[in-house]
Coordinates of C-alpha atoms and ligand atoms in Angstrom, one line a residue:
M247 CA -20.1 29.0 47.6
A248 CA -18.2 30.7 50.4
T249 CA -19.6 30.0 53.9
K250 CA -21.8 32.9 55.2
Y251 CA -21.6 34.0 58.8
I252 CA -24.6 35.4 60.6
F253 CA -23.8 37.1 63.9
I254 CA -26.6 37.4 66.4
T255 CA -26.2 39.7 69.3
G256 CA -28.7 40.6 72.1
G257 CA -29.5 44.0 73.6
V258 CA -31.4 45.7 76.4
T259 CA -31.8 42.7 78.7
S260 CA -30.9 39.1 79.0
S261 CA -33.6 36.3 78.6
L262 CA -35.0 37.6 75.3
G263 CA -34.7 34.1 73.9
K264 CA -31.7 34.6 71.6
G265 CA -31.1 30.9 71.5
I266 CA -34.6 30.2 70.2
I267 CA -34.3 33.0 67.6
C268 CA -31.0 31.5 66.4
A269 CA -32.5 28.0 66.3
S270 CA -35.6 29.2 64.5
L271 CA -33.6 31.0 61.8
G272 CA -31.5 27.9 61.5
R273 CA -34.6 25.7 61.1
L274 CA -36.0 28.0 58.4
L275 CA -32.7 28.0 56.4
I276 CA -32.5 24.2 56.6
A277 CA -36.1 24.0 55.4
R278 CA -35.0 26.0 52.4
G279 CA -32.3 23.4 51.6
L280 CA -29.2 25.0 53.1
R281 CA -26.5 23.4 55.1
V282 CA -26.6 25.2 58.5
T283 CA -25.0 25.0 61.9
I284 CA -25.0 27.2 64.9
Q285 CA -22.2 28.2 67.3
K286 CA -22.6 29.7 70.7
L287 CA -19.9 32.0 72.1
D288 CA -20.2 32.3 75.8
P289 CA -18.4 35.2 77.6
Y290 CA -17.8 33.5 81.0
I291 CA -14.4 32.3 82.2
N292 CA -15.3 28.7 83.0
V293 CA -13.7 26.6 80.3
D294 CA -17.1 24.9 80.0
P295 CA -20.4 24.9 82.0
G296 CA -19.6 21.3 83.2
T297 CA -18.4 22.6 86.6
M298 CA -21.4 25.0 87.1
N299 CA -24.3 24.3 89.4
P300 CA -27.6 23.9 87.6
Y301 CA -29.0 26.8 89.6
E302 CA -26.3 29.0 87.9
H303 CA -26.6 27.8 84.4
G304 CA -29.4 25.3 83.9
E305 CA -28.8 22.0 82.3
V306 CA -25.3 21.0 81.0
Y307 CA -25.9 19.8 77.4
V308 CA -23.6 17.0 76.3
T309 CA -22.6 16.5 72.7
E310 CA -21.8 13.2 71.0
D311 CA -18.1 13.9 71.2
G312 CA -18.4 14.4 74.9
A313 CA -18.3 18.2 75.3
E314 CA -20.2 19.7 78.2
T315 CA -21.9 22.7 76.7
D316 CA -24.5 25.4 77.0
L317 CA -28.1 24.4 77.0
D318 CA -28.7 26.4 73.8
L319 CA -27.0 23.7 71.9
G320 CA -29.9 21.5 72.9
H321 CA -32.2 23.9 71.2
Y322 CA -30.0 23.9 68.1
E323 CA -30.1 20.1 67.9
R324 CA -33.8 19.9 68.6
F325 CA -34.8 22.5 66.1
L326 CA -32.3 21.8 63.3
G327 CA -32.0 18.0 63.7
I328 CA -28.3 18.3 63.4
R329 CA -25.5 17.0 65.7
T330 CA -23.3 19.6 67.4
S331 CA -19.9 19.1 68.9
Q332 CA -17.2 20.8 71.0
Q333 CA -16.7 23.2 68.1
N334 CA -20.2 24.6 68.5
N335 CA -19.6 26.1 71.9
V336 CA -16.7 28.4 72.7
T337 CA -16.2 30.1 76.0
T338 CA -13.9 32.9 77.1
G339 CA -12.3 30.4 79.5
R340 CA -11.5 28.1 76.6
V341 CA -10.2 30.9 74.4
Y342 CA -7.8 32.1 77.2
Y343 CA -6.8 28.6 78.1
D344 CA -5.7 27.9 74.6
V345 CA -4.0 31.3 74.2
I346 CA -2.1 30.9 77.5
T347 CA -1.2 27.3 76.6
K348 CA 0.3 28.5 73.3
E349 CA 2.1 31.3 75.1
R350 CA 3.7 28.8 77.5
Q351 CA 4.8 26.8 74.4
G352 CA 6.5 29.9 73.0
A353 CA 4.1 30.1 70.1
Y354 CA 4.0 33.8 70.1
L355 CA 7.7 34.2 69.5
G356 CA 8.4 36.8 72.1
K357 CA 5.4 39.0 71.4
T358 CA 3.4 40.7 74.1
V359 CA 0.2 38.6 74.1
Q360 CA -2.9 40.9 74.1
V361 CA -6.7 40.8 73.8
I362 CA -6.3 42.3 70.3
P363 CA -5.0 40.6 68.2
H364 CA -4.4 37.3 70.1
I365 CA -7.7 36.7 71.9
T366 CA -9.7 38.0 69.0
D367 CA -7.6 35.9 66.5
E368 CA -8.3 32.8 68.6
I369 CA -12.1 33.6 68.6
K370 CA -12.0 34.0 64.8
T371 CA -10.1 30.7 64.4
H372 CA -12.9 29.0 66.3
V373 CA -15.7 30.6 64.2
L374 CA -14.0 30.0 60.8
G375 CA -12.9 26.5 61.9
L376 CA -16.5 25.5 62.4
G377 CA -17.5 26.9 59.0
E378 CA -14.7 25.1 57.2
S379 CA -15.1 21.8 59.1
E380 CA -18.1 20.6 57.0
N381 CA -18.3 23.3 54.3
F382 CA -21.5 24.7 55.7
D383 CA -23.5 27.2 53.7
V384 CA -24.3 29.2 56.8
V385 CA -22.9 29.4 60.3
I386 CA -25.1 31.3 62.7
V387 CA -23.0 32.7 65.5
E388 CA -24.8 33.4 68.7
I389 CA -22.9 35.8 71.0
G390 CA -23.9 35.2 74.6
G391 CA -24.6 38.1 77.0
T392 CA -25.9 41.5 76.3
V393 CA -24.3 44.2 74.2
G394 CA -22.5 46.7 76.5
D395 CA -21.2 43.9 78.8
I396 CA -17.5 44.3 79.3
E397 CA -16.9 40.6 78.7
S398 CA -18.7 40.5 75.4
L399 CA -16.4 43.1 73.9
P400 CA -13.7 40.8 72.5
Y401 CA -16.4 38.8 70.7
I402 CA -18.0 41.9 69.1
E403 CA -14.5 43.1 68.0
A404 CA -13.7 39.7 66.6
M405 CA -17.0 39.7 64.6
R406 CA -16.3 43.2 63.4
Q407 CA -12.9 42.1 62.1
L408 CA -14.5 39.0 60.5
R409 CA -16.8 41.2 58.4
Y410 CA -13.6 42.5 56.7
D411 CA -11.7 39.2 56.7
V412 CA -14.4 37.2 54.9
G413 CA -16.0 40.1 53.1
R414 CA -19.1 42.1 54.1
K415 CA -21.3 40.3 51.6
N416 CA -20.6 37.0 53.4
T417 CA -21.7 38.2 56.8
L418 CA -24.8 39.6 58.4
S419 CA -25.4 41.2 61.7
I420 CA -28.7 40.6 63.4
H421 CA -29.6 42.3 66.7
L422 CA -32.2 41.0 69.1
T423 CA -33.8 43.7 71.2
L424 CA -36.8 44.5 73.4
V425 CA -39.6 46.9 72.6
P426 CA -41.4 47.2 75.9
Y427 CA -44.9 48.4 76.5
L428 CA -45.4 51.1 79.1
A429 CA -48.8 50.7 80.5
A430 CA -48.8 54.2 82.1
A431 CA -48.0 55.8 78.8
G432 CA -50.1 53.3 76.9
E433 CA -47.5 52.8 74.2
L434 CA -44.6 50.8 73.0
K435 CA -41.2 52.3 73.6
T436 CA -38.3 52.3 71.1
K437 CA -35.7 54.1 73.1
P438 CA -34.1 51.0 74.7
T439 CA -33.6 49.6 71.2
Q440 CA -32.1 52.9 69.9
H441 CA -29.6 52.9 72.8
S442 CA -28.7 49.2 72.3
V443 CA -28.1 49.7 68.6
K444 CA -26.1 52.7 69.3
T445 CA -23.9 50.8 71.8
L446 CA -23.4 48.0 69.2
S447 CA -22.6 50.4 66.4
E448 CA -20.0 52.1 68.6
S449 CA -18.2 48.8 68.6
G450 CA -18.3 48.8 64.8
L451 CA -21.0 46.1 64.3
S452 CA -24.1 47.9 63.1
P453 CA -27.1 45.6 62.6
D454 CA -28.5 44.7 59.2
I455 CA -31.7 43.2 60.7
L456 CA -33.4 43.9 64.1
V457 CA -35.5 41.3 65.7
C458 CA -37.7 43.1 68.2
R459 CA -39.2 41.1 71.1
S460 CA -42.5 42.7 72.1
E461 CA -45.7 41.8 73.9
Y462 CA -47.7 43.7 71.3
Q463 CA -47.7 43.8 67.5
L464 CA -45.5 46.6 66.1
D465 CA -47.5 48.9 63.8
S466 CA -46.0 50.6 60.8
T467 CA -45.4 53.8 62.7
I468 CA -43.3 52.0 65.3
R469 CA -41.5 50.0 62.6
R470 CA -40.7 53.1 60.7
K471 CA -39.4 54.9 63.7
I472 CA -37.1 52.0 64.7
A473 CA -35.9 51.7 61.1
Q474 CA -35.1 55.4 60.9
F475 CA -33.3 55.7 64.2
C476 CA -31.4 52.5 63.9
N477 CA -30.4 52.8 60.3
V478 CA -32.1 49.7 58.8
E479 CA -34.8 49.3 56.2
I480 CA -38.3 49.0 57.4
E481 CA -38.6 45.4 56.1
D482 CA -35.6 44.6 58.3
V483 CA -37.5 45.4 61.5
I484 CA -38.9 42.0 62.5
A485 CA -41.4 41.7 65.3
S486 CA -41.1 38.7 67.6
L487 CA -44.2 38.4 69.7
D488 CA -44.6 36.0 72.7
A489 CA -45.5 32.5 71.5
D490 CA -47.5 29.7 73.3
S491 CA -44.8 27.3 72.4
I492 CA -41.1 27.8 71.4
Y493 CA -41.8 25.5 68.4
E494 CA -44.0 28.2 66.9
V495 CA -41.3 30.7 66.7
P496 CA -39.9 29.5 63.3
L497 CA -43.3 30.0 61.8
L498 CA -43.7 33.4 63.3
M499 CA -40.3 34.4 62.0
Q500 CA -41.2 33.1 58.6
A501 CA -44.4 35.1 58.6
E502 CA -42.3 38.2 59.5
G503 CA -40.0 37.4 56.6
L504 CA -36.8 36.9 58.6
D505 CA -35.6 34.0 56.4
S506 CA -36.4 35.9 53.2
R507 CA -34.5 39.0 54.3
V508 CA -31.5 36.9 55.3
I509 CA -31.5 35.0 52.0
E510 CA -31.8 38.1 50.0
K511 CA -29.1 40.0 51.8
L512 CA -26.7 37.1 51.7
N513 CA -27.6 36.1 48.2
L514 CA -28.2 32.5 49.2
P515 CA -29.4 29.9 46.7
A516 CA -32.6 28.8 48.5
K517 CA -35.7 26.9 47.6
N518 CA -39.2 27.3 49.0
A519 CA -39.4 26.2 52.6
D520 CA -40.5 22.7 53.4
L521 CA -42.0 22.8 56.9
A522 CA -44.7 20.2 56.5
K523 CA -43.4 17.9 59.3
W524 CA -42.8 20.8 61.6
K525 CA -46.3 22.1 61.2
E526 CA -47.7 18.6 61.8
F527 CA -45.8 18.5 65.0
I528 CA -47.1 21.9 66.1
S529 CA -50.6 21.0 65.4
K530 CA -50.2 17.9 67.6
V531 CA -48.7 20.1 70.4
K532 CA -51.5 22.7 70.1
N533 CA -54.5 20.4 69.6
P534 CA -53.8 17.3 71.7
L535 CA -56.4 14.6 72.0
H536 CA -55.3 13.6 75.5
E537 CA -53.6 14.9 78.5
V538 CA -51.4 13.1 80.9
T539 CA -49.6 14.0 84.1
I540 CA -46.0 13.0 84.7
A541 CA -44.2 13.6 87.9
L542 CA -40.7 14.9 87.5
V543 CA -38.8 14.2 90.7
G544 CA -35.5 16.0 91.1
K545 CA -33.7 18.4 93.4
Y546 CA -33.4 21.4 91.1
V547 CA -37.1 21.6 90.2
E548 CA -37.5 25.3 91.2
H549 CA -35.2 25.9 88.2
H550 CA -36.9 24.3 85.2
D551 CA -33.9 25.0 83.0
A552 CA -32.0 22.4 84.9
Y553 CA -34.1 19.8 83.2
K554 CA -34.5 21.5 79.8
S555 CA -33.9 18.6 77.5
I556 CA -36.1 16.3 79.6
V557 CA -39.0 18.7 79.4
E558 CA -38.6 19.1 75.7
A559 CA -38.3 15.3 75.1
L560 CA -41.5 14.8 77.1
I561 CA -43.2 17.3 74.8
H562 CA -41.9 15.4 71.8
G563 CA -43.0 12.1 73.2
G564 CA -46.3 13.6 74.1
A565 CA -46.9 14.9 70.6
M566 CA -46.2 11.5 69.1
N567 CA -49.0 10.2 71.4
D568 CA -51.3 13.1 70.5
S569 CA -51.0 14.2 74.1
R570 CA -50.3 17.2 76.2
I571 CA -47.9 16.6 79.1
N572 CA -48.6 18.2 82.4
I573 CA -45.5 18.1 84.4
K574 CA -45.9 17.8 88.2
W575 CA -42.6 19.2 89.6
I576 CA -41.7 17.3 92.7
Q577 CA -38.9 18.5 95.0
S578 CA -37.2 15.3 96.1
D579 CA -35.9 16.9 99.3
F580 CA -39.5 17.1 100.6
L581 CA -40.7 13.7 99.4
T582 CA -40.9 11.0 102.2
K583 CA -42.2 7.5 102.6
K584 CA -45.1 9.1 104.5
N585 CA -46.2 11.7 101.9
V586 CA -45.3 9.9 98.7
A587 CA -48.7 8.4 98.1
A588 CA -50.5 11.6 98.7
T589 CA -48.1 13.5 96.4
L590 CA -48.0 11.0 93.6
Q591 CA -51.4 9.4 93.6
N592 CA -52.8 11.2 90.6
V593 CA -49.8 11.0 88.2
S594 CA -49.7 8.5 85.4
G595 CA -45.9 8.3 85.1
I596 CA -42.9 9.1 87.3
L597 CA -39.6 10.3 86.0
V598 CA -36.7 10.4 88.4
A599 CA -34.1 12.9 87.2
P600 CA -30.3 12.9 86.9
G601 CA -28.2 14.6 89.5
F602 CA -25.2 14.6 91.7
G603 CA -24.7 14.3 95.5
D604 CA -26.9 12.8 98.2
R605 CA -29.4 15.6 98.7
G606 CA -32.9 14.4 98.0
I607 CA -31.9 10.8 97.5
N608 CA -34.4 9.4 100.1
G609 CA -37.2 11.2 98.3
K610 CA -36.1 9.7 95.0
L611 CA -36.0 6.3 96.5
A612 CA -39.5 6.8 97.9
A613 CA -40.7 7.7 94.4
V614 CA -39.1 4.6 92.9
T615 CA -40.8 2.4 95.6
Y616 CA -44.1 4.0 94.9
A617 CA -43.8 3.6 91.1
R618 CA -42.7 0.0 91.4
E619 CA -45.3 -1.1 93.9
N620 CA -48.2 0.7 92.2
D621 CA -47.4 -0.3 88.6
I622 CA -46.9 3.3 87.6
P623 CA -44.7 3.7 84.5
F624 CA -41.3 4.6 85.8
F625 CA -38.4 6.2 83.9
G626 CA -35.1 6.7 85.7
I627 CA -32.4 8.7 84.0
C628 CA -28.8 8.4 85.1
L629 CA -29.0 9.1 88.8
G630 CA -32.6 8.1 88.5
M631 CA -31.6 4.7 87.2
Q632 CA -29.0 4.4 90.0
C633 CA -31.7 5.1 92.5
A634 CA -33.9 2.4 90.9
V635 CA -31.1 -0.1 91.3
I636 CA -30.5 0.9 94.9
E637 CA -34.2 0.6 95.7
F638 CA -34.5 -2.7 94.0
A639 CA -31.4 -4.1 95.9
K640 CA -32.9 -2.9 99.2
N641 CA -36.5 -4.0 98.7
C642 CA -36.4 -6.8 96.2
A643 CA -32.9 -8.4 96.5
G644 CA -32.7 -8.5 100.3
L645 CA -29.6 -6.2 100.4
E646 CA -31.1 -3.8 102.9
E647 CA -28.0 -1.6 103.3
A648 CA -27.3 -1.3 99.6
N649 CA -26.2 2.1 98.4
S650 CA -24.1 4.0 95.9
T651 CA -20.5 4.8 97.0
E652 CA -21.4 8.3 95.9
F653 CA -23.5 8.6 99.0
D654 CA -22.0 6.0 101.4
E655 CA -18.4 5.0 100.8
K656 CA -18.6 2.2 103.4
T657 CA -21.8 0.5 102.2
P658 CA -21.5 -3.3 102.4
Y659 CA -23.4 -3.6 99.1
P660 CA -22.1 -0.9 96.7
V661 CA -24.6 -1.8 93.9
I662 CA -23.6 1.5 92.3
D663 CA -19.9 2.2 92.4
Y664 CA -17.2 4.3 90.8
M665 CA -16.2 3.1 87.4
P666 CA -12.6 1.8 87.9
D667 CA -11.1 4.5 85.7
Q668 CA -12.9 7.2 87.7
R669 CA -11.7 6.3 91.1
N670 CA -8.4 8.3 91.2
I671 CA -9.5 11.3 89.2
T672 CA -9.2 14.6 91.1
D673 CA -9.9 17.2 88.5
K674 CA -13.6 17.9 88.2
G675 CA -13.8 19.5 84.8
G676 CA -14.4 17.3 81.7
T677 CA -13.3 14.1 83.5
M678 CA -16.6 12.1 83.7
R679 CA -17.6 9.3 81.3
L680 CA -18.8 11.7 78.6
G681 CA -20.4 11.6 75.2
K682 CA -21.6 8.9 72.9
Y683 CA -21.3 5.1 73.6
E684 CA -22.8 2.0 72.1
C685 CA -25.4 -0.1 73.9
K686 CA -26.6 -3.5 72.9
L687 CA -30.2 -4.2 73.7
T688 CA -31.6 -7.4 75.1
L689 CA -34.3 -9.2 73.3
D690 CA -37.8 -9.2 74.7
T691 CA -37.4 -6.0 76.8
R692 CA -39.4 -2.8 76.8
S693 CA -36.3 -0.9 75.6
R694 CA -35.7 -3.2 72.6
E695 CA -39.4 -2.9 71.7
A696 CA -39.2 0.9 71.8
Y697 CA -36.0 1.2 69.8
Q698 CA -36.9 -1.5 67.3
T699 CA -33.2 -2.2 66.8
E700 CA -30.4 -4.0 68.6
L701 CA -27.5 -1.6 68.7
I702 CA -28.0 2.0 69.8
E703 CA -25.8 4.9 70.7
E704 CA -26.6 7.3 73.6
R705 CA -24.8 10.0 75.4
H706 CA -23.4 9.9 78.9
R707 CA -22.3 12.1 81.8
H708 CA -21.5 10.2 85.0
R709 CA -18.7 8.7 87.2
F710 CA -20.7 5.8 88.8
E711 CA -22.1 2.7 87.3
L712 CA -24.0 -0.5 88.2
N713 CA -21.4 -2.7 90.0
N714 CA -20.8 -5.7 87.9
E715 CA -19.8 -7.7 91.0
L716 CA -23.3 -7.5 92.3
R717 CA -25.0 -7.8 88.9
E718 CA -25.8 -11.5 89.2
R719 CA -27.3 -11.1 92.6
L720 CA -29.7 -8.4 91.3
A721 CA -30.5 -10.3 88.2
E722 CA -31.3 -13.4 90.3
S723 CA -33.9 -11.3 92.1
G724 CA -35.6 -10.3 88.9
L725 CA -33.7 -7.2 87.7
I726 CA -33.5 -7.3 83.9
I727 CA -30.3 -6.1 82.3
A728 CA -31.8 -4.7 79.2
G729 CA -28.8 -2.9 77.7
I730 CA -25.0 -3.4 77.9
N731 CA -22.1 -1.4 76.5
P732 CA -20.4 -4.2 74.5
E733 CA -16.9 -2.6 74.7
R734 CA -16.7 -2.5 78.5
D735 CA -19.5 -4.8 79.6
L736 CA -21.2 -1.9 81.5
V737 CA -24.9 -2.1 82.4
E738 CA -26.7 0.8 80.5
I739 CA -30.3 -0.1 81.0
I740 CA -32.3 -2.0 83.7
E741 CA -35.9 -3.0 83.7
I742 CA -38.3 -4.9 85.9
E743 CA -40.2 -7.6 84.1
S744 CA -43.3 -7.9 86.3
H745 CA -44.0 -4.2 86.0
P746 CA -45.9 -2.5 83.1
W747 CA -43.1 -0.1 82.2
F748 CA -40.1 0.3 84.5
V749 CA -37.0 1.4 82.7
G750 CA -33.8 3.0 84.1
V751 CA -31.1 4.2 81.8
Q752 CA -27.5 5.1 82.7
F753 CA -27.3 7.5 79.7
H754 CA -29.3 10.7 78.8
P755 CA -31.8 9.8 76.1
E756 CA -33.4 13.3 76.4
L757 CA -30.3 14.8 74.7
K758 CA -31.1 13.1 71.4
S759 CA -34.8 13.8 71.2
T760 CA -35.7 16.2 68.4
V761 CA -38.8 17.6 66.8
N762 CA -38.4 15.4 63.7
E763 CA -37.2 12.4 65.6
P764 CA -38.7 12.2 69.1
H765 CA -36.8 9.7 71.3
P766 CA -38.3 6.2 71.3
L767 CA -38.0 5.7 75.0
F768 CA -39.9 8.9 75.7
V769 CA -42.6 8.0 73.1
S770 CA -42.9 4.6 74.7
F771 CA -43.0 6.0 78.3
I772 CA -45.8 8.4 77.5
G773 CA -47.7 5.6 75.7
A774 CA -47.4 3.5 78.9
A775 CA -48.5 6.5 81.0
L776 CA -51.6 7.0 78.8
Q777 CA -52.5 3.4 79.3
K778 CA -52.1 3.8 83.0
S779 CA -54.4 6.8 82.9
G780 CA -57.0 4.6 81.2
I781 CA -56.5 5.9 77.7
T782 CA -56.2 2.7 75.8
D783 CA -57.7 3.3 72.4
E784 CA -55.8 3.1 69.1
T785 CA -54.9 6.8 69.3
V786 CA -52.1 5.7 71.6
S787 CA -50.4 3.8 68.8
R788 CA -51.7 5.6 65.7
E789 CA -48.9 6.8 63.5
N790 CA -46.8 7.2 66.5
Q791 CA -43.7 5.3 65.9
P792 CA -40.6 7.5 65.4
A793 CA -39.3 7.9 61.9
Ligands
LIG1058 N1 -24.0 11.2 90.2 C1 -24.2 10.1 89.3 C2 -22.8 9.7 88.7 O1 -21.9 10.5 88.6 C3 -25.2 10.4 88.2 C4 -24.9 11.4 87.3 C5 -26.1 11.9 86.5 O2 -27.2 11.8 86.8 N2 -25.8 12.6 85.4 O3 -22.7 8.6 88.2

């Protein structure tokens, strides 16, 4: 069967949740036995979001092959249970970079290099390349931005051309739009949708299906009106109402018939959807037996998207423990030795987040001390692990002036230091230790117990590392080296034995947690937090080991 391509555009406004709609459709098609992947086309000129501030862009999601990508790829992996790669995220910056590189190599044989055909051809090559890479049944292509934006135009044009290149019957255009409710008029308004579809159609990509975000149900009159003005059948007007949890969206889309319409229009060989595991997960999220409060300590906490995967992994780990997670967002800039007890006294677990630069470090160190001294389950991720090492060195190993060379180049005890191959790098983009690496777990550690296996693979994004020259000194004082990268002998996990649950990881476990396979460390961390909060009955361990 030829690979089918579904183009998903967005209209009226940003933040309609296009990524979640793409991921939900992907989940439904996979549940029907199809081989599906999703690609995000981003219209900005950065080559990737790796150089962007989390306030600008939210979390940078890292794939196994070490690509720094848009956070929507996290949704794709969590919903679909697939692994994405560099091929799943294409930006305008990358497209131009590749075209200009080819131009310098003389690849265009004296031609004038133009947006059409050279930029559009390059975009099409990326889309078709992904489809052909693994012979997918369906590639869902999410076009970032909003229809009508100048920077989206080359993408829309490339999709228009693709409809002819691969045949209309092998492509589908879905447009996500907004049907707002005007309280003063007391009604839902279809005009923004009409305008948005008109703009899209002017670019030659009229929609086959409309997904309409709305706060209220669309009645048949509204649906008929939208269908008539926008040139689609009434069954192709899909309502997407606000959901309590993003994980409910696939079920809402199924109830509206989105997957059935797609399957019919693309003539896909699909079986009945198997969503049993998904539904079980949702029922655990919606009807938890317990509640537990976790402090998330970081410097970008006003912007929750900066910690997207961590939040989702906590939800997954919570569901496995039949628990709802209340996140207490703690701005590390304001946390001090003085106020730490008052701020953290009612939490059952403390997670210190990843990050870069020295802002908020003292607050993070105060949180580590509080967790360590008060036996509160502690989970340090990347910079959070590095803070745990610094704190341990200062307060348990007698190295009072210990620090990371990221914050103090002259520290006498650089317990966290540049990895040797990072020291002389000057370019910022794509040059960290990125992507998947192996880690061998030490017997009789919390980590080994959680993973239930010896060799694991996790994803990385960092330049600094526990300094092997000071490793012995720390170990002598009781720091457990719980995981090592066998290839380069780098410390990947630290623990403290005398503590109920104190784990710091140099990698980013949150990136691998999915609905169907919650991450073992998050499951174990929440289990420990529940015990701390006094919930010790069997429900904590019932059926809750990851598959
Ligand atoms: N800034 C630290 C480093 O580069 C930690 C990075 C992170 O938390 N992702 O090593």
